[in-house]
Short mmCIF file of C-alpha atoms and ligand atoms in Angstrom, two decimals:
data_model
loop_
_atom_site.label_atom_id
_atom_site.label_comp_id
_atom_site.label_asym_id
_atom_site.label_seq_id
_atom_site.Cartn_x
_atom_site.Cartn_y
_atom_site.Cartn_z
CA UNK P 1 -64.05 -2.23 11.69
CA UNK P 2 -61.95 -4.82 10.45
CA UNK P 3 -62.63 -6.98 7.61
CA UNK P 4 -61.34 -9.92 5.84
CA UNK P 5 -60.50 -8.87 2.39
CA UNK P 6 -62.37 -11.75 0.93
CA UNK P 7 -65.51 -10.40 2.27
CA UNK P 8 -64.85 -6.75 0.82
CA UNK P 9 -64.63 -8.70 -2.75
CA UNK P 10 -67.43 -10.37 -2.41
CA UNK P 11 -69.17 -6.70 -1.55
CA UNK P 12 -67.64 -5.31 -4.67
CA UNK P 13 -68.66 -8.36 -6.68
CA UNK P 14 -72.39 -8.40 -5.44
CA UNK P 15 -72.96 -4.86 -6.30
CA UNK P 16 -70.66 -4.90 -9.35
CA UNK P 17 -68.55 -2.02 -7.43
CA UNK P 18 -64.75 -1.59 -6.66
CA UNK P 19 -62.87 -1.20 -3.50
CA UNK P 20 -60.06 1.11 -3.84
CA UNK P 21 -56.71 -0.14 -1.87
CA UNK P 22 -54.06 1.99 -0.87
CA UNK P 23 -50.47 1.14 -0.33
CA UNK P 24 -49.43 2.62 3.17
CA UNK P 25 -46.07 3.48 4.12
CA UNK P 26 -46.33 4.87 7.79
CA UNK P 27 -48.99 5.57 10.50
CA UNK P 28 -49.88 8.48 9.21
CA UNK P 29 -51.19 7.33 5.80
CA UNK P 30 -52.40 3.85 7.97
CA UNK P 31 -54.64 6.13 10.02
CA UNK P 32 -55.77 8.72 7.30
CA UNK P 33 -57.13 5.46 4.82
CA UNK P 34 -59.04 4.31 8.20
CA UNK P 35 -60.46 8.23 8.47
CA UNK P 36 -61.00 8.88 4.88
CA UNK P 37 -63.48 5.63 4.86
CA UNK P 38 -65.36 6.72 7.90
CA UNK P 39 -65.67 10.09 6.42
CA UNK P 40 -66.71 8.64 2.75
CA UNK P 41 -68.69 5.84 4.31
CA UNK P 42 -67.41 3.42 1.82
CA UNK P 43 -65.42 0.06 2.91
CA UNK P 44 -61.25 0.09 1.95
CA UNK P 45 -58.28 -1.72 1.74
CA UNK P 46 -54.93 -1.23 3.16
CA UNK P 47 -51.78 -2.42 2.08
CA UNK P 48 -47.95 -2.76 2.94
CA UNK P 49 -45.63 -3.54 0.21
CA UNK P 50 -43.00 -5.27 1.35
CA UNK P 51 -40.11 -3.19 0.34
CA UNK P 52 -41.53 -1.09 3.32
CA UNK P 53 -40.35 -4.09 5.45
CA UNK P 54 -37.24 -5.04 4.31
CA UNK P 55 -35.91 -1.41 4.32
CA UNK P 56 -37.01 -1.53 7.52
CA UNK P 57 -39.78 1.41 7.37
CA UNK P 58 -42.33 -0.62 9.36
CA UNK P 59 -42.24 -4.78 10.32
CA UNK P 60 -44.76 -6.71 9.21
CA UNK P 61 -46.02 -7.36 12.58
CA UNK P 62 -46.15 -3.86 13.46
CA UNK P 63 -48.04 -2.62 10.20
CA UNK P 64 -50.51 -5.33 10.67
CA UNK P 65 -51.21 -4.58 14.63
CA UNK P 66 -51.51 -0.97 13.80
CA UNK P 67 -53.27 -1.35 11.07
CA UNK P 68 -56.15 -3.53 12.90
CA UNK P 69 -56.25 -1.18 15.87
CA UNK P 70 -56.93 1.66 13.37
CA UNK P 71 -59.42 0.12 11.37
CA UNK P 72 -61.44 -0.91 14.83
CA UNK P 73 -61.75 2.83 15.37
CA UNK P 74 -64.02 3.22 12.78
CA UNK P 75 -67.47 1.67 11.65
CA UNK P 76 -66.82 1.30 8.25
CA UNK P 77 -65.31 -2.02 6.64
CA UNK P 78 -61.36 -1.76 6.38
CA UNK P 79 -59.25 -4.95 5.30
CA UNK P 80 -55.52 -5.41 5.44
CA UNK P 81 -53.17 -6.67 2.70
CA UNK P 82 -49.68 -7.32 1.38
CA UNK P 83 -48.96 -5.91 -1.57
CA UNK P 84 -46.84 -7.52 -4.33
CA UNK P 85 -44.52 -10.13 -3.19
CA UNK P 86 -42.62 -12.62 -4.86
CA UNK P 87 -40.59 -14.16 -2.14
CA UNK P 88 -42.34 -17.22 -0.59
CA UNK P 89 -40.42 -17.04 2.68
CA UNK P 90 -41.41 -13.35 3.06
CA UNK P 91 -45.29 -14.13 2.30
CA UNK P 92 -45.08 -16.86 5.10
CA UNK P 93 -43.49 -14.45 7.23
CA UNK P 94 -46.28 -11.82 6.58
CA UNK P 95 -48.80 -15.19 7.61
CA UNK P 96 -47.20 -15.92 10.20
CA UNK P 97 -47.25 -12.04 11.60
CA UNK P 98 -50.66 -11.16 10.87
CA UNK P 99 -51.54 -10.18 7.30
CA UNK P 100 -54.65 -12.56 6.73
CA UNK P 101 -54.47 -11.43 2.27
CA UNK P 102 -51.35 -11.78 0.55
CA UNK P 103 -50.40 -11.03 -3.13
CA UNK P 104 -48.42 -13.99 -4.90
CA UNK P 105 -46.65 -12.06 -7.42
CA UNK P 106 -45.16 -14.22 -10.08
CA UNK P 107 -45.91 -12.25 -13.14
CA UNK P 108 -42.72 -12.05 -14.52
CA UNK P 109 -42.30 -15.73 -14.54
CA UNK P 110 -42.99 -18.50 -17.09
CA UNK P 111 -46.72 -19.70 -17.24
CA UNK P 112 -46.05 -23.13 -15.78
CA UNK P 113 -43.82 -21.23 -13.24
CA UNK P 114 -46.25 -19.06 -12.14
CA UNK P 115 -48.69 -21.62 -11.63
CA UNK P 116 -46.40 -23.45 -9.80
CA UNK P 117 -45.10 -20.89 -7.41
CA UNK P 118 -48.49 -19.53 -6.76
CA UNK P 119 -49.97 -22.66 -5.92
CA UNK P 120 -47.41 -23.19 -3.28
CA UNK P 121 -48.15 -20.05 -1.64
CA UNK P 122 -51.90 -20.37 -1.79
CA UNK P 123 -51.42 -24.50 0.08
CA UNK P 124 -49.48 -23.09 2.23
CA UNK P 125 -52.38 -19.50 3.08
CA UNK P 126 -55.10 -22.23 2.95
CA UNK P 127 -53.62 -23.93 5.87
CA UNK P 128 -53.88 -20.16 7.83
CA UNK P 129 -57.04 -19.22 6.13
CA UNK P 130 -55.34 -16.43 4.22
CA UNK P 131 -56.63 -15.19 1.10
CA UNK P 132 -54.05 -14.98 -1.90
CA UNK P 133 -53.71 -12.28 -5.20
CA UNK P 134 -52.01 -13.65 -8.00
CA UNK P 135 -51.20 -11.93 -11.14
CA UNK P 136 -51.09 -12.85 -14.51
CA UNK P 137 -49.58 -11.44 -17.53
CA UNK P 138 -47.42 -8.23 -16.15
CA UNK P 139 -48.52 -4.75 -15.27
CA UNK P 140 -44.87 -3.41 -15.35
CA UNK P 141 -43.70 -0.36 -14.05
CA UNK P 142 -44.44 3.07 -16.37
CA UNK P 143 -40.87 4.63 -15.77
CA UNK P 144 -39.22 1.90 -17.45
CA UNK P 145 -41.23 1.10 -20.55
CA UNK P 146 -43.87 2.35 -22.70
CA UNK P 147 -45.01 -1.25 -22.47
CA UNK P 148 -48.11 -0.87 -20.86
CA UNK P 149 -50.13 0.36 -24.21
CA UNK P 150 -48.90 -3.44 -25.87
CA UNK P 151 -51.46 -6.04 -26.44
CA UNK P 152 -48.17 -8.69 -26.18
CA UNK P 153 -48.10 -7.66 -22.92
CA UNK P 154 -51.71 -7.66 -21.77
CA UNK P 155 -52.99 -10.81 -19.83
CA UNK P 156 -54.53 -13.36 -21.85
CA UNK P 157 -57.82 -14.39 -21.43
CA UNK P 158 -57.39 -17.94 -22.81
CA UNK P 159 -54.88 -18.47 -19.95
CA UNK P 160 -56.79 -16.74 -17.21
CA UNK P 161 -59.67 -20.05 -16.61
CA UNK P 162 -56.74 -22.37 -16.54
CA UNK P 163 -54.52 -20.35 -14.01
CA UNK P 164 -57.78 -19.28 -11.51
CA UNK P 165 -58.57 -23.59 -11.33
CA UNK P 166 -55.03 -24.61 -11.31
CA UNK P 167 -53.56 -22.14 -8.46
CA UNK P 168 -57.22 -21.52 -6.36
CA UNK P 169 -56.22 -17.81 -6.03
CA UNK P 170 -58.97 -15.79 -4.29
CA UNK P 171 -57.91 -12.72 -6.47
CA UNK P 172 -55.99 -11.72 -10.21
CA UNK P 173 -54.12 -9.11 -11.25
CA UNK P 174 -54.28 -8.55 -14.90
CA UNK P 175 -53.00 -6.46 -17.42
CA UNK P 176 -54.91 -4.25 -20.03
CA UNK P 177 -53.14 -1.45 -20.35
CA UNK P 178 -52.37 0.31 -16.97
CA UNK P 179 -49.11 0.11 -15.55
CA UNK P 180 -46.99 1.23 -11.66
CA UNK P 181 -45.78 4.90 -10.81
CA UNK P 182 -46.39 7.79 -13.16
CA UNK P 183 -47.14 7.61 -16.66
CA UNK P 184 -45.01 8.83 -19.74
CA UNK P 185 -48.07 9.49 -21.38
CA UNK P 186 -51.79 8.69 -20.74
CA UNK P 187 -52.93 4.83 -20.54
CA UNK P 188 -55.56 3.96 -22.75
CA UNK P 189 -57.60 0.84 -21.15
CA UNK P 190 -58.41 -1.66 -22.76
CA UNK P 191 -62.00 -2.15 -21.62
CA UNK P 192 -62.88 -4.81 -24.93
CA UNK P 193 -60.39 -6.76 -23.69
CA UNK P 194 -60.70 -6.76 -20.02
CA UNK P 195 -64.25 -8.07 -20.88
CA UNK P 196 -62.80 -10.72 -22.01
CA UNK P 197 -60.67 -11.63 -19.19
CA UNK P 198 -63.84 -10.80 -16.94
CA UNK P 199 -66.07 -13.92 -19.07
CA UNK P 200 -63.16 -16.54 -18.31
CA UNK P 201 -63.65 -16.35 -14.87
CA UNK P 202 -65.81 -15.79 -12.07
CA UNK P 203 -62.50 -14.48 -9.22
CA UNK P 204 -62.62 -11.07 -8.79
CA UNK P 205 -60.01 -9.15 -10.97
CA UNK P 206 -57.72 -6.41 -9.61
CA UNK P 207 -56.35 -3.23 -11.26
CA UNK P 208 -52.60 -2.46 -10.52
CA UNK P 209 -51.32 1.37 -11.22
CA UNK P 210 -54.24 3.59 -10.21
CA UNK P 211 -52.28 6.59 -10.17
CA UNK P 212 -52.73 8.93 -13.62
CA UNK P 213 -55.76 6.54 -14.74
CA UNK P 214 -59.02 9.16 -15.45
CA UNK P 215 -62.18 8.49 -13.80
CA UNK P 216 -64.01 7.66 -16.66
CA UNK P 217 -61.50 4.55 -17.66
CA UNK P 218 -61.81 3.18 -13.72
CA UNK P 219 -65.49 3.78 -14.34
CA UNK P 220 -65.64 1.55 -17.45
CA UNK P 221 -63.46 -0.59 -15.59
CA UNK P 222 -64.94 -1.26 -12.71
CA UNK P 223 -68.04 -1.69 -14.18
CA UNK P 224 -66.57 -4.79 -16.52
CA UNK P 225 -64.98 -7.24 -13.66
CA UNK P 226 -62.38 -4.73 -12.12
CA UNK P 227 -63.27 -5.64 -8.06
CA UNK P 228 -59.96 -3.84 -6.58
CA UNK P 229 -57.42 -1.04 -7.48
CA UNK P 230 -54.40 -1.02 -5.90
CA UNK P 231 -53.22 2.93 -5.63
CA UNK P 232 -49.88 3.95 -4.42
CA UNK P 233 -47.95 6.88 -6.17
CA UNK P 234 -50.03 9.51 -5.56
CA UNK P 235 -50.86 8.91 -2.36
CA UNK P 236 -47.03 8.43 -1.36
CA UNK P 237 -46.47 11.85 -3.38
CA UNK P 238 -49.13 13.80 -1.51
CA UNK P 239 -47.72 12.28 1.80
CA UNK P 240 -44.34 13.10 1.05
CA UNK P 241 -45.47 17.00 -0.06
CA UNK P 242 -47.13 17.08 2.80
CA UNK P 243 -44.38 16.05 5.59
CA UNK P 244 -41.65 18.21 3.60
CA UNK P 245 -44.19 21.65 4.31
CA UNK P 246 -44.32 20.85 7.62
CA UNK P 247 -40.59 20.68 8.46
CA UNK P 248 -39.77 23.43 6.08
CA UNK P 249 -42.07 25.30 8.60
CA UNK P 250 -39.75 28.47 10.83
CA UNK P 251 -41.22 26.88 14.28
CA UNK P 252 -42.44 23.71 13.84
CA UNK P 253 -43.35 21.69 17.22
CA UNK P 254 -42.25 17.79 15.99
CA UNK P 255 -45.11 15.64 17.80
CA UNK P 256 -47.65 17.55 15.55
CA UNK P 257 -46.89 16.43 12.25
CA UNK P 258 -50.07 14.20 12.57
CA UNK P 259 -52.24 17.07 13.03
CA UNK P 260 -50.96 18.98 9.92
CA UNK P 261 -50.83 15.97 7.66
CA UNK P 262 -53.21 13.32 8.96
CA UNK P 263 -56.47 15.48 7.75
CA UNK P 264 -55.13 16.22 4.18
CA UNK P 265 -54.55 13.19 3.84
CA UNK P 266 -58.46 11.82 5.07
CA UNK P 267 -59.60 14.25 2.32
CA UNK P 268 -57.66 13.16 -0.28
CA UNK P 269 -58.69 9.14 0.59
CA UNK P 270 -62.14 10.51 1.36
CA UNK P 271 -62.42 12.05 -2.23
CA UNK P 272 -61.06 9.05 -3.79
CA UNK P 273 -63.34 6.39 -2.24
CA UNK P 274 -66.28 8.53 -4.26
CA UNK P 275 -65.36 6.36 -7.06
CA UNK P 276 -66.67 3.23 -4.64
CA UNK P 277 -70.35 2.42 -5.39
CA UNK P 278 -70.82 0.26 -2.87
CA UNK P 279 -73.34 1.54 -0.25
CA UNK P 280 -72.87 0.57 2.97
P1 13P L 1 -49.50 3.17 -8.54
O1 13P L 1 -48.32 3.44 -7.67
O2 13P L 1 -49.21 3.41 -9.98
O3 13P L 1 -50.72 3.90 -8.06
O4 13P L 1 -49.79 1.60 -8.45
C1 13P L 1 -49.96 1.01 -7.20
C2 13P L 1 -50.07 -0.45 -7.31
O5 13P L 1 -50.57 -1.00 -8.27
C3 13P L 1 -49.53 -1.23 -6.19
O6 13P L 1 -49.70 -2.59 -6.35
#
């Protein structure tokens, strides 16, 4: 069933649990999160990012609309959410066309910056009763740098109390050692200091770059503040694995792609979401 985000924090906060997320890039994947929580009985998150929209993959009002319809197919708890944006005209856009959580990414700006652009978006989503993600300090991307491992870049705690007041975001991002798309070599979490960013502040904290992270590390994270994990790679990789078997196939009939990849796919998400305490 449908679910406002802010409610599936507040879950994950009251039983100090996680809900995973998964970035979505067509119906397929949209309907297989929706199936993989029924199946796992634990609640979920789905997200768009918005390079999805501008390269024209799927509108934002279309993801959103399918994305409700799907999640009021099932009887589990499934929320809807935009994924990493930094472009204030496309976060009202997403508003205005249905995406009720948003992520205010301005991580790679200035401190004073950040606040400022972050507290525009979230006046602005208060206004439509949207919830907002910020992030603070910057979980980069793992192809580009090895940066990920560096304390310099971690997000730091004495700045976390002032940004959560200042900006009113319903969310945070922060870094401690994980970082997007697949790693170079292994992250080592920081789990000392993510304790530290979890005693500044009561908002629940989100993990960016749950692909290649072990079980044990999301354990110890989740159990220290760590409310969401946004996971994209993999999933995208199985997805894409999966829709390149099909049409390698000799006969393949097109209008059953669904039926080849969609329950894969529910397996995969249903697996996952065993890392989800939360009991429904
Ligand atoms: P990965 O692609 O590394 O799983 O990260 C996803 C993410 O954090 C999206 O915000």
């Amino acid at each position: 069933m449908y679910t406002r985000v802010r409610d599936l924090l507040a879950l994950g906060k009251k039983n100090n649990a996680c809900i995973l997320a998964f970035d979505c890039a067509d119906v397929n994947m949209i309907r297989s999160v929706c199936y993989g929580a029924q199946k796992a009985r634990k609640p979920v998150i789905m997200m768009l990012h918005p390079t999805a929209t501008l390269k024209n993959v799927l509108p934002f009002s279309v993801f959103a609309h399918t994305a409700k319809y799907f999640a009021n197919q099932v009887d589990v708890p499934v929320g809807l959410h935009l994924d990493h944006c930094s472009d204030f005209d496309e976060i009202c856009r997403a508003i205005h066309d249905g995406f009720d959580s948003v992520m205010a990414d301005g991580s790679i700006l200035p401190f004073e910056e950040n606040v400022a652009f972050t507290s525009k978006v979230v006046e602005v989503a208060k206004n439509f009763d949207v919830d907002v993600e910020g992030e603070l300090g910057h979980v980069g991307t793992a192809a580009e740098s090895d940066e990920y491992s560096k304390k310099e870049m971690f997000t730091k705690p004495s700045e976390v109390t002032e940004f959560t007041a200042r900006t009113g975001v319903t969310s945070l991002a922060v870094s401690f050692g994980s970082a997007h798309g697949l790693y170079k070599y292994p992250p080592k979490l920081d789990i000392d200091h993510l304790k530290e960013l979890q005693a500044a502040t009561d908002t629940p904290l989100v993990l960016h770059g749950g692909t290649g992270i072990d079980d044990d590390q999301l354990k110890a994270a989740f159990a220290n503040g760590i409310n969401k994990i946004n996971i994209g790679t993999e999933f995208y990789m199985l997805n894409t694995r999966l829709n390149k078997e099909f049409y390698a196939q000799e006969d393949f009939v097109p209008y059953t792609y669904p039926d080849y990849i969609v329950p894969v796919l529910t397996d995969y998400i249903a697996r996952r979401l065993e890392l989800c305490t939360v009991t429904l």
